mmCIF file of C-alpha atoms in Angstrom:
data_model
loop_
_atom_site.group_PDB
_atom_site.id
_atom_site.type_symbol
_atom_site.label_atom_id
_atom_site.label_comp_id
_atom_site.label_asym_id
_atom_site.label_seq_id
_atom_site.Cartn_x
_atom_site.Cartn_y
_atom_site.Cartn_z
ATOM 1 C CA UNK A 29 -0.882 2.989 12.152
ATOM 2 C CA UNK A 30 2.159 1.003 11.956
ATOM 3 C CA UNK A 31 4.356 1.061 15.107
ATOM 4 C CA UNK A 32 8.037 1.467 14.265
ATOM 5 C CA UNK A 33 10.152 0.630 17.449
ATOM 6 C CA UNK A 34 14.103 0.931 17.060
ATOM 7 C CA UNK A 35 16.727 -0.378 19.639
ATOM 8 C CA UNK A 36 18.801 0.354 21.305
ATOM 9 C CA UNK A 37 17.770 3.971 22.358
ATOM 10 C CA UNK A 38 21.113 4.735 22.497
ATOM 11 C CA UNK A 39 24.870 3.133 22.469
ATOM 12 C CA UNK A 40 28.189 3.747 22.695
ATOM 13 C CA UNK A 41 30.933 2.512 20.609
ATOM 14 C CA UNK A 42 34.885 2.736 19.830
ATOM 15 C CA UNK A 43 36.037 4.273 16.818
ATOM 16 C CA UNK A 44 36.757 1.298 14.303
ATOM 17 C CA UNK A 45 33.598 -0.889 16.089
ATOM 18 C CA UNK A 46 30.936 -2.411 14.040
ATOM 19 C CA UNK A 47 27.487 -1.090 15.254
ATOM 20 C CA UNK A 48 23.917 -2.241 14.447
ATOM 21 C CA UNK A 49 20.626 -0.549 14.937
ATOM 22 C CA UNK A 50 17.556 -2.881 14.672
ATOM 23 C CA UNK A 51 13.870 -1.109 13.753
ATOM 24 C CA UNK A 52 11.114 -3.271 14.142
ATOM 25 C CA UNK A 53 7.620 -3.123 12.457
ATOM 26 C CA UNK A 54 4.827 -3.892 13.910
ATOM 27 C CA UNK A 55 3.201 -5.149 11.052
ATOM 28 C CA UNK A 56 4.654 -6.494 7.592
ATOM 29 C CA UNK A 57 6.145 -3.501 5.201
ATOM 30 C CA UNK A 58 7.974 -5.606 2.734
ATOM 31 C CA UNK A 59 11.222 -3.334 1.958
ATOM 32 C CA UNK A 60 9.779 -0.231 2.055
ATOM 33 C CA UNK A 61 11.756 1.121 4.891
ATOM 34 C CA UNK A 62 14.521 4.122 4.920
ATOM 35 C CA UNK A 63 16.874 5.163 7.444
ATOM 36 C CA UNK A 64 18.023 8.894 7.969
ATOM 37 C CA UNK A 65 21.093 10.599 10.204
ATOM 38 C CA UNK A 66 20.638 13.362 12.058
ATOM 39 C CA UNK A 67 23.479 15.705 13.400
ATOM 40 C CA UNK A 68 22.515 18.440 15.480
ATOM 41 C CA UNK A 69 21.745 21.561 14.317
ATOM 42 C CA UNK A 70 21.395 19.882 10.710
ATOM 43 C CA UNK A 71 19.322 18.421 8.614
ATOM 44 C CA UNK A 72 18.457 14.999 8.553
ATOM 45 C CA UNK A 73 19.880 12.878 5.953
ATOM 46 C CA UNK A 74 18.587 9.741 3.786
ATOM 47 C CA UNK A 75 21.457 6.874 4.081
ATOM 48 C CA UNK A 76 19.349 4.157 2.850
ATOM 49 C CA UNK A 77 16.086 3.432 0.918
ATOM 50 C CA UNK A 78 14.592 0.250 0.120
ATOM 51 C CA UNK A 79 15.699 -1.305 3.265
ATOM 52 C CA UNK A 80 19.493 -1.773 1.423
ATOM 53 C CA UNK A 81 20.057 0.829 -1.670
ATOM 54 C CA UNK A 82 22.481 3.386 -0.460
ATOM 55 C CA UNK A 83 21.625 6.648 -1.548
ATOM 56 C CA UNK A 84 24.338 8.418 -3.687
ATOM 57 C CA UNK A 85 26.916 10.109 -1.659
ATOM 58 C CA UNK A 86 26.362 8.030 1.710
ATOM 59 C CA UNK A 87 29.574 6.443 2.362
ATOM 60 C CA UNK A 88 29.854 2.470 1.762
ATOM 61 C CA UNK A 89 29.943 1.591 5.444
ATOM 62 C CA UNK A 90 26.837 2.396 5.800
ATOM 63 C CA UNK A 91 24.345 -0.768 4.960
ATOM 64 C CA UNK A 92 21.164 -1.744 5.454
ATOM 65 C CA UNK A 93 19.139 -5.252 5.526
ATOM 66 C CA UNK A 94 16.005 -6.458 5.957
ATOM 67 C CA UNK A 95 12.172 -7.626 4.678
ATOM 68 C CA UNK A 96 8.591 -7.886 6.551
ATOM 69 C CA UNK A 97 9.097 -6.666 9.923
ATOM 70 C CA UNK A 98 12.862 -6.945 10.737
ATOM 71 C CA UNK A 99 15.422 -4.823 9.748
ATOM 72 C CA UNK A 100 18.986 -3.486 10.664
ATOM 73 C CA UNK A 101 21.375 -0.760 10.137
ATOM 74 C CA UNK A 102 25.122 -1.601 9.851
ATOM 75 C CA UNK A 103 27.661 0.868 10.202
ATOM 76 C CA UNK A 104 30.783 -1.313 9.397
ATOM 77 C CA UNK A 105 34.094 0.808 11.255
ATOM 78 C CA UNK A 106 32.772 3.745 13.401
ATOM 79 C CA UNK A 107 34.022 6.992 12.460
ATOM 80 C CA UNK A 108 33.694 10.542 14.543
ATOM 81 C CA UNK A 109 31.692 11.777 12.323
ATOM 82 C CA UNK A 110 28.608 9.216 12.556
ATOM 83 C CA UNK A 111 28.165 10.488 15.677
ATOM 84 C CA UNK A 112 24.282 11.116 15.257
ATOM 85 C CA UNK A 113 20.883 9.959 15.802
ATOM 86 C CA UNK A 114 19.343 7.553 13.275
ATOM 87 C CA UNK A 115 15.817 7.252 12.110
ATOM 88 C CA UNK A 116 13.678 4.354 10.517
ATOM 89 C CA UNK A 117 10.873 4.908 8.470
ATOM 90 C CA UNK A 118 8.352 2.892 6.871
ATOM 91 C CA UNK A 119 6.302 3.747 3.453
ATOM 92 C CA UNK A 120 4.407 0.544 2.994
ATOM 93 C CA UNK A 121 0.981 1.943 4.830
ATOM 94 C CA UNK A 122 -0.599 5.114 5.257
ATOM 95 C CA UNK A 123 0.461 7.166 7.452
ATOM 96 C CA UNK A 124 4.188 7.263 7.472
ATOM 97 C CA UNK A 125 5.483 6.270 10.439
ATOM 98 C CA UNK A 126 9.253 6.721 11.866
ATOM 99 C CA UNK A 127 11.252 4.953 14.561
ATOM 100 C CA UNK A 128 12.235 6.632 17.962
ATOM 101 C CA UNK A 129 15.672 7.388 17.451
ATOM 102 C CA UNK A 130 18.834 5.069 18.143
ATOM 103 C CA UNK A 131 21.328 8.358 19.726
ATOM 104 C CA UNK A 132 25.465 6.446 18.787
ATOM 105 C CA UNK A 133 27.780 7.982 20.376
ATOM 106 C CA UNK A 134 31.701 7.635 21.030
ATOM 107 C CA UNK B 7 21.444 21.104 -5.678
ATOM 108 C CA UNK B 8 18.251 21.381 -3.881
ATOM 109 C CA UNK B 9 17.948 22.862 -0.222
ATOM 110 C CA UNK B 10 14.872 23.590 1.790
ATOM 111 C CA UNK B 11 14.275 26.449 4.543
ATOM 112 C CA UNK B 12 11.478 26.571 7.221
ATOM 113 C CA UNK B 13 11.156 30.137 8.174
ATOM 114 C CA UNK B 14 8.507 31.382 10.363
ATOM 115 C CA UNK B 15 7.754 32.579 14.195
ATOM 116 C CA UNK B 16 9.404 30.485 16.719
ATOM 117 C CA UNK B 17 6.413 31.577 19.430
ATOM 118 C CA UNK B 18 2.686 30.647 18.959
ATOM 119 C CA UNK B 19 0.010 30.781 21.582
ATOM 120 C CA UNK B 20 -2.790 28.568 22.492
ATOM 121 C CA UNK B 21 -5.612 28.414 20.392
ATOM 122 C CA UNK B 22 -3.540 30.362 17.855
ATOM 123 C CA UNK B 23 -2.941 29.406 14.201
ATOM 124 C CA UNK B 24 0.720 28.262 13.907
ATOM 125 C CA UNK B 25 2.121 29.545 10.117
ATOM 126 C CA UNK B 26 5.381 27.962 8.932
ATOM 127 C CA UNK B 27 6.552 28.330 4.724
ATOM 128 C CA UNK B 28 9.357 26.562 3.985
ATOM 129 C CA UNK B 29 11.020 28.112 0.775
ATOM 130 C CA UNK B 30 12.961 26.028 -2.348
ATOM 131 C CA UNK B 31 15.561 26.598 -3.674
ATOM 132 C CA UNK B 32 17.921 24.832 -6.237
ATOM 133 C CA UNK B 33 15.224 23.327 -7.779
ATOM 134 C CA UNK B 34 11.374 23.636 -8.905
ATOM 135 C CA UNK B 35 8.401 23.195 -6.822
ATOM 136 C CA UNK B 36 6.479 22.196 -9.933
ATOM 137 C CA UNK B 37 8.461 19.031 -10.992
ATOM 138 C CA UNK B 38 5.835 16.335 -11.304
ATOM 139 C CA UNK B 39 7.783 13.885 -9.993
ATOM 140 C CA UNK B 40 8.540 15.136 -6.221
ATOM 141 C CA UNK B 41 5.485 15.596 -3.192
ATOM 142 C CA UNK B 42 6.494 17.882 -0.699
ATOM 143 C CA UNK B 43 6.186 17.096 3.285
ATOM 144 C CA UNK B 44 5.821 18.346 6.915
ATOM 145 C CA UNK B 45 7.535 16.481 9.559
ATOM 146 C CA UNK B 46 7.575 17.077 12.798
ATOM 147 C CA UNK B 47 9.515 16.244 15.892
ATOM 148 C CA UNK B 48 8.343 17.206 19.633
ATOM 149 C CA UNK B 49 10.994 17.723 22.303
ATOM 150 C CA UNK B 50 12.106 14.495 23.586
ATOM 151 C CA UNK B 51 9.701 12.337 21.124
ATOM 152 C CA UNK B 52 9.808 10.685 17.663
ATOM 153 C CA UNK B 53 9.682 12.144 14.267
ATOM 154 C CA UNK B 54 6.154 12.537 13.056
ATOM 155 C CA UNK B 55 4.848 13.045 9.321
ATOM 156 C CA UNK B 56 2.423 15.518 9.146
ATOM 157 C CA UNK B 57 1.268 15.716 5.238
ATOM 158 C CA UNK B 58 2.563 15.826 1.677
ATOM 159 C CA UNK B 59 1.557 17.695 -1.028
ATOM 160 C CA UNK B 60 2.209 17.552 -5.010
ATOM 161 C CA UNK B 61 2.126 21.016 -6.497
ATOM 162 C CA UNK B 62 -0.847 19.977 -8.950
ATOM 163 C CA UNK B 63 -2.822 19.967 -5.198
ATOM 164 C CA UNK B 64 -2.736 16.231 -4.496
ATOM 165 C CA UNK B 65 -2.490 16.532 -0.866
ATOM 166 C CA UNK B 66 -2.552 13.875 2.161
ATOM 167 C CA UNK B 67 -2.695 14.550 5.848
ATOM 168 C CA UNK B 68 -1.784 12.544 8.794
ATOM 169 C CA UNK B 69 -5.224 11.735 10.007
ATOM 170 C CA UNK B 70 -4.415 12.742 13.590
ATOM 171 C CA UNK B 71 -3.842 16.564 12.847
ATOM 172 C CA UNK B 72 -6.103 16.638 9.721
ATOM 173 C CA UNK B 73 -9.069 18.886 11.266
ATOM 174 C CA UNK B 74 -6.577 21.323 12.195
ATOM 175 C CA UNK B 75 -4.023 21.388 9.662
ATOM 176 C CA UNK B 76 -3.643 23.324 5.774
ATOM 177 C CA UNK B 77 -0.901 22.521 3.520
ATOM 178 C CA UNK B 78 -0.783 24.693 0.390
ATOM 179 C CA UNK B 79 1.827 25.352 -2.923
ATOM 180 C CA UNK B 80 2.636 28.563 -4.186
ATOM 181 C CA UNK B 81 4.659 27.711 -7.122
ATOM 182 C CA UNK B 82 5.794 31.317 -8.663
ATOM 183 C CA UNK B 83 7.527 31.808 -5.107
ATOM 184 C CA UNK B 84 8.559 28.100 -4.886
ATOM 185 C CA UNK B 85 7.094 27.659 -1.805
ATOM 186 C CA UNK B 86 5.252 25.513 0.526
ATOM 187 C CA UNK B 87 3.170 26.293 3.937
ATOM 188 C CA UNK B 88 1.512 24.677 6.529
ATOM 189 C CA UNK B 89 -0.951 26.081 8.536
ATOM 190 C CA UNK B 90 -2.182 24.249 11.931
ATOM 191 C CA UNK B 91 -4.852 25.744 14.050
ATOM 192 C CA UNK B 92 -6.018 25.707 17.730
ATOM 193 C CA UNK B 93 -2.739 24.348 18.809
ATOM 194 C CA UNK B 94 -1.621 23.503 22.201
ATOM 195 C CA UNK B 95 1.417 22.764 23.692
ATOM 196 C CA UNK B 96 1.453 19.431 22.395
ATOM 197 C CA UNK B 97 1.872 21.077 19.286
ATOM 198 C CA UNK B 98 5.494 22.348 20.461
ATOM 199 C CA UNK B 99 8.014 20.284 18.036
ATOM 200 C CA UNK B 100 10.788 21.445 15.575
ATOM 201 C CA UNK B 101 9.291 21.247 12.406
ATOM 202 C CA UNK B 102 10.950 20.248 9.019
ATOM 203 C CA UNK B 103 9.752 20.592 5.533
ATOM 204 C CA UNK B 104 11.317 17.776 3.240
ATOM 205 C CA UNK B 105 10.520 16.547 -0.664
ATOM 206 C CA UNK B 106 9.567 12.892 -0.955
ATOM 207 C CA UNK B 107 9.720 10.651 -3.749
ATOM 208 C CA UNK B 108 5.778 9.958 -3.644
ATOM 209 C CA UNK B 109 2.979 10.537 -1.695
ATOM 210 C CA UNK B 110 3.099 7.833 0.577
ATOM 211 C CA UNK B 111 3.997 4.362 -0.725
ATOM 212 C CA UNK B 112 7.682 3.810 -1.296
ATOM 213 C CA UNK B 113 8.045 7.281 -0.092
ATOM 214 C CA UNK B 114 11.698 8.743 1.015
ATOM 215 C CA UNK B 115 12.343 11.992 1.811
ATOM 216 C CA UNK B 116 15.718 13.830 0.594
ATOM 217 C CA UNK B 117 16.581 16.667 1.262
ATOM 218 C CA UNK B 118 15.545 18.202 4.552
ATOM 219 C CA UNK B 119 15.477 21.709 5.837
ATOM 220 C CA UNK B 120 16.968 22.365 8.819
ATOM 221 C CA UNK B 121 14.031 22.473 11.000
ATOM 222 C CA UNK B 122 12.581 25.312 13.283
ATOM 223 C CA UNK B 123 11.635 25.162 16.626
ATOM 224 C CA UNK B 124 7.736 26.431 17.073
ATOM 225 C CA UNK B 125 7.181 27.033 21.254
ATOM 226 C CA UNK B 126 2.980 27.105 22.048
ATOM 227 C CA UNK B 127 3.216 28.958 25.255
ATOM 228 C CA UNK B 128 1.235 32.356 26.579
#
């Protein structure tokens, strides 16, 4: 299985900061890799497919980067309400496999 | 727009059969282009997929759970259950039904339900 390892665990940030959340595959998964929010109490939410398409309704400072084994989340000014934890995914190799979780707080 | 909901009971015991159905609505089961997925997420862990299905009966399990685990379609209720047997208390996770865009490869899945908490304990 491919080993999906995201960092930080956690962070804390100002309102208005940049903040970047790396995921890591252990093995090569070309762009196949999606990132998801999760608020408590909700449901989790696709932000970004591909590794950099943002899915329809996710607001535009949210991004996303990356190829092969690397990749990053970007949100580009903070807000309250990205307070959440954020999931990679990958969907080059059976199984799927998710990160651990990067918890941003304010 | 579509929107998923787990429903089932939030207490198993050991060696029981855990039953979760996680109900559509919004939208049809039976569009060909959607598989439909378990995902689970144990207290304090990582997310884990646990198997998709299509509603033709394409179906594809997580290898680590397969022995134990069911996944069926009942399309006139626009449903989908899972079934997972013999479980323990590593089976204790809030679980979340999702569609995906495939089976596996290039595979995204949008909407979630909400979750629900299943607790193995005697």
């Amino acid at each position: 299985d491919i080993q999906m390892t995201q960092s930080p665990p956690s962070l804390s940030a100002s309102v208005g900061d940049r903040v970047t959340i790396t995921c890591r595959a252990s093995q090569g998964i070309s762009s196949w890799l999606a990132w998801y929010q999760r608020k408590p109490g909700k449901a989790p939410k696709l932000l970004i497919y591909a590794a950099s398409s943002l899915q329809s309704g996710v607001p535009s400072r949210f991004s996303g980067s990356g190829y092969g084994t690397d990749f990053t989340l970007t949100i580009s000014s903070l807000q309250p309400e990205d307070v959440a934890t954020y999931y990679c995914q990958q969907a080059n190799s059976f199984p799927l496999t998710f990160g651990g979780g990067t918890k941003v707080e304010i | 727009q579509v929107q998923l909901q787990e429903s089932g009971p939030g207490l198993v015991k050991p060696s029981e059969t855990l039953s979760l159905t996680c109900t559509v609505s919004g939208g049809s089961i039976s569009s060909s282009t959607y598989y439909w997925g378990w995902i689970r997420q144990p207290p304090g862990k990582g997310l884990e997929w646990i198997a998709s299905i299509h509603y033709s009966g394409n179906t594809y399990y997580n290898s680590s759970l397969k022995s134990r685990l069911a996944i069926s379609v009942d399309t006139s209720k626009n449903q989908l259950s899972l079934k997972l047997n013999s479980v323990t208390a590593a089976d204790t996770a809030v679980y979340y039904c999702a569609r995906g865009t495939s089976a596996w490869y290039e595979c995204r899945f949008d909407p979630w339900g909400q979750g629900t908490l299943v607790t193995v304990s005697s």
